[in-house]
CSV table of C-alpha atoms in Angstrom, one decimal:
chain,number,residue,atom,x,y,z
L,1,MET,CA,0.0,0.3,0.3
L,2,SER,CA,1.4,3.9,-1.0
L,3,ILE,CA,2.2,6.2,2.2
L,4,ASP,CA,-0.5,8.3,-0.3
L,5,ARG,CA,-3.2,5.6,0.5
L,6,LYS,CA,-2.5,4.7,3.1
L,7,ARG,CA,-3.2,8.7,4.4
L,8,THR,CA,-5.7,8.8,2.5
L,9,GLU,CA,-7.7,5.5,5.1
L,10,THR,CA,-6.1,7.2,8.5
L,11,LEU,CA,-7.5,10.5,8.2
L,12,PHE,CA,-11.1,8.3,7.2
L,13,GLY,CA,-10.5,6.1,10.1
L,14,LEU,CA,-10.4,9.3,12.0
L,15,VAL,CA,-13.8,10.6,10.6
L,16,CYS,CA,-15.3,7.3,11.2
L,17,ASP,CA,-13.9,8.3,14.7
L,18,LEU,CA,-15.9,11.7,15.2
L,19,VAL,CA,-18.7,11.0,13.2
L,20,ALA,CA,-19.3,7.2,15.7
L,21,SER,CA,-18.9,9.4,18.6
L,22,GLY,CA,-21.8,11.6,18.3
L,23,GLN,CA,-20.5,14.5,15.6
L,24,PRO,CA,-21.3,13.5,12.3
L,25,GLU,CA,-20.2,17.2,10.7
L,26,PHE,CA,-17.3,17.6,10.5
L,27,ARG,CA,-14.2,20.2,9.0
L,28,PRO,CA,-10.2,20.3,8.5
L,29,GLY,CA,-9.4,20.8,11.9
L,30,ASP,CA,-11.2,19.1,13.9
L,31,ILE,CA,-9.2,16.1,12.2
L,32,CYS,CA,-6.0,18.4,12.1
L,33,THR,CA,-7.0,17.9,16.5
L,34,LEU,CA,-7.3,14.5,16.5
L,35,LEU,CA,-4.1,13.9,14.8
L,36,ARG,CA,-2.4,16.2,17.1
L,37,GLU,CA,-3.4,14.2,19.8
L,38,ARG,CA,-2.0,10.9,18.2
L,39,ASN,CA,1.3,12.3,17.6
L,40,GLN,CA,0.3,12.7,14.3
L,41,PRO,CA,0.4,15.6,13.5
L,42,MET,CA,-0.7,16.9,9.8
L,43,GLY,CA,-1.3,20.8,8.2
L,44,ALA,CA,-4.9,21.6,7.5
L,45,TRP,CA,-4.4,21.9,3.5
L,46,MET,CA,-3.2,18.5,3.4
L,47,VAL,CA,-5.8,17.5,4.8
L,48,ARG,CA,-8.3,19.2,3.4
L,49,LEU,CA,-6.4,17.3,-0.6
L,50,GLU,CA,-7.3,14.4,2.0
L,51,PHE,CA,-11.0,15.1,2.2
L,52,SER,CA,-10.5,15.8,-1.4
L,53,ASN,CA,-9.7,12.3,-2.1
L,54,LEU,CA,-12.4,10.7,0.1
L,55,GLU,CA,-14.9,12.9,-1.4
L,56,ASP,CA,-13.5,12.0,-4.6
L,57,GLU,CA,-14.2,8.4,-3.7
L,58,GLY,CA,-17.3,9.0,-3.0
L,59,LEU,CA,-16.9,8.6,1.1
L,60,ILE,CA,-17.8,12.5,2.3
L,61,ALA,CA,-19.4,14.8,1.2
L,62,VAL,CA,-19.2,19.6,2.0
L,63,ASP,CA,-22.7,20.9,2.4
L,64,PRO,CA,-21.5,23.8,0.7
L,65,ALA,CA,-23.9,26.8,2.7
L,66,SER,CA,-22.0,25.6,5.5
L,67,GLY,CA,-18.6,24.1,4.8
L,68,ALA,CA,-18.6,21.7,6.8
L,69,TRP,CA,-18.1,18.0,5.5
L,70,ARG,CA,-19.8,14.6,5.9
L,71,ARG,CA,-19.7,10.9,5.7
L,72,THR,CA,-21.8,10.2,2.6
L,73,GLY,CA,-24.5,6.7,3.3
L,74,GLN,CA,-22.0,5.0,0.7
L,75,ALA,CA,-19.2,4.7,3.4
L,76,VAL,CA,-17.6,2.2,5.4
L,77,LYS,CA,-15.0,2.2,8.0
L,78,PRO,CA,-11.9,0.5,6.3
L,79,ASP,CA,-10.7,-3.0,6.9
L,80,SER,CA,-7.5,-2.7,8.4
L,81,ASP,CA,-6.1,-6.3,6.7
L,82,ALA,CA,-7.1,-4.5,3.3
L,83,ALA,CA,-4.4,-3.8,1.1
């Protein structure tokens, strides 16, 4: 698995964690905070790039009115054994 793909899957896992904890909408800063707490800091611009990748895959979508992101109905947390 490429480093880029691993980063995308890691961010999607964090999105899934946020949604599971009762936060249906999120922003790049929410993910940046989680990454810092896990000693894996990443710039907001990189998180935003990954959001675009996840959007292209149909896993998350942005609300243009609020700028907040949501998981789509088809989104499933990635399987850690999948490569």
